[in-house]
């Protein structure tokens, strides 16, 4: 396992982090704990979750799995997405909501601190100063080690950074955006901004919900139990003829390297120097092994250029 610093900061994360948004639903508690155990055995040191993942079950499972070894793992969770419908304080990034949900996350994770606390998405209805002063308080009191932001665009990053500098507040050290072979918009502005400001990038959705594992083919029905089989919104947005044709081209490149598509997709992400870690989920321990195998893949420059030309 390789480890990379989160931008210009001292925290080092495994190149593969464990995603957990399916813990407690598709992956039941005993199986999820086995997945976590296997990830830690292979050197994964960062586990990513959120207060809203599977209604809090994901955090609960992680807390149970990490008993006796909490300090050996970087635990990242998030706040901001709605947790209660029809409630004016049920979501967002107000001080009230952040403090409420942070307490809940600590209880579920069975810990007294969080390593990285992400703002899950930008909240245009709450003053940035209110949000950032609250996060700064959590860091200064020792409840949070580092602040992160997720799904922010460049304007939102700029505003956040400027507010922190003007007020002398703790700056975010890492951005969590979606990024994969089929979803590359952050390369234009976001990634260069993060690199120039020393901010780490922990990418999620590296396999685009399974589309880059090779399980879907043009003209074939989605496999039973797959995301596309039960999620029509995902199917309509991502299982397009254009995307499936691109996947076939990526599969050809993987074949030239003698690896599977999953390994190629993750290795390609990690070939970018500004990427700190790829957050990859797993439904069983064997998938953890498959994810980590991507670290053995070295993509020649000629094939990297070929992949770049197949946008």
XYZ file of N, CA and C in Angstrom, residues 154 183-194:
39
model
N -15.159 25.894 -7.850
C -14.040 26.809 -7.620
C -14.488 28.086 -6.911
N -16.126 11.006 -15.956
C -16.577 12.219 -15.260
C -15.351 13.049 -14.888
N -14.928 13.912 -15.807
C -13.609 14.529 -15.688
C -13.643 16.054 -15.615
N -14.779 16.627 -15.312
C -14.900 18.084 -15.347
C -13.999 18.797 -14.343
N -13.617 18.144 -13.245
C -12.791 18.836 -12.245
C -11.383 19.128 -12.761
N -10.992 18.472 -13.858
C -9.653 18.716 -14.405
C -9.488 20.153 -14.905
N -10.588 20.794 -15.269
C -10.521 22.116 -15.901
C -10.127 23.202 -14.912
N -10.839 23.303 -13.795
C -10.584 24.381 -12.832
C -10.312 23.877 -11.420
N -11.090 22.912 -10.977
C -11.041 22.496 -9.574
C -9.697 21.891 -9.193
N -9.237 20.913 -9.977
C -7.966 20.255 -9.643
C -6.792 21.235 -9.649
N -6.653 22.091 -10.670
C -5.563 23.073 -10.632
C -5.650 24.001 -9.421
N -6.864 24.399 -9.049
C -7.022 25.269 -7.884
C -6.538 24.554 -6.627
N -6.956 23.313 -6.450
C -6.539 22.554 -5.265
C -5.024 22.395 -5.220
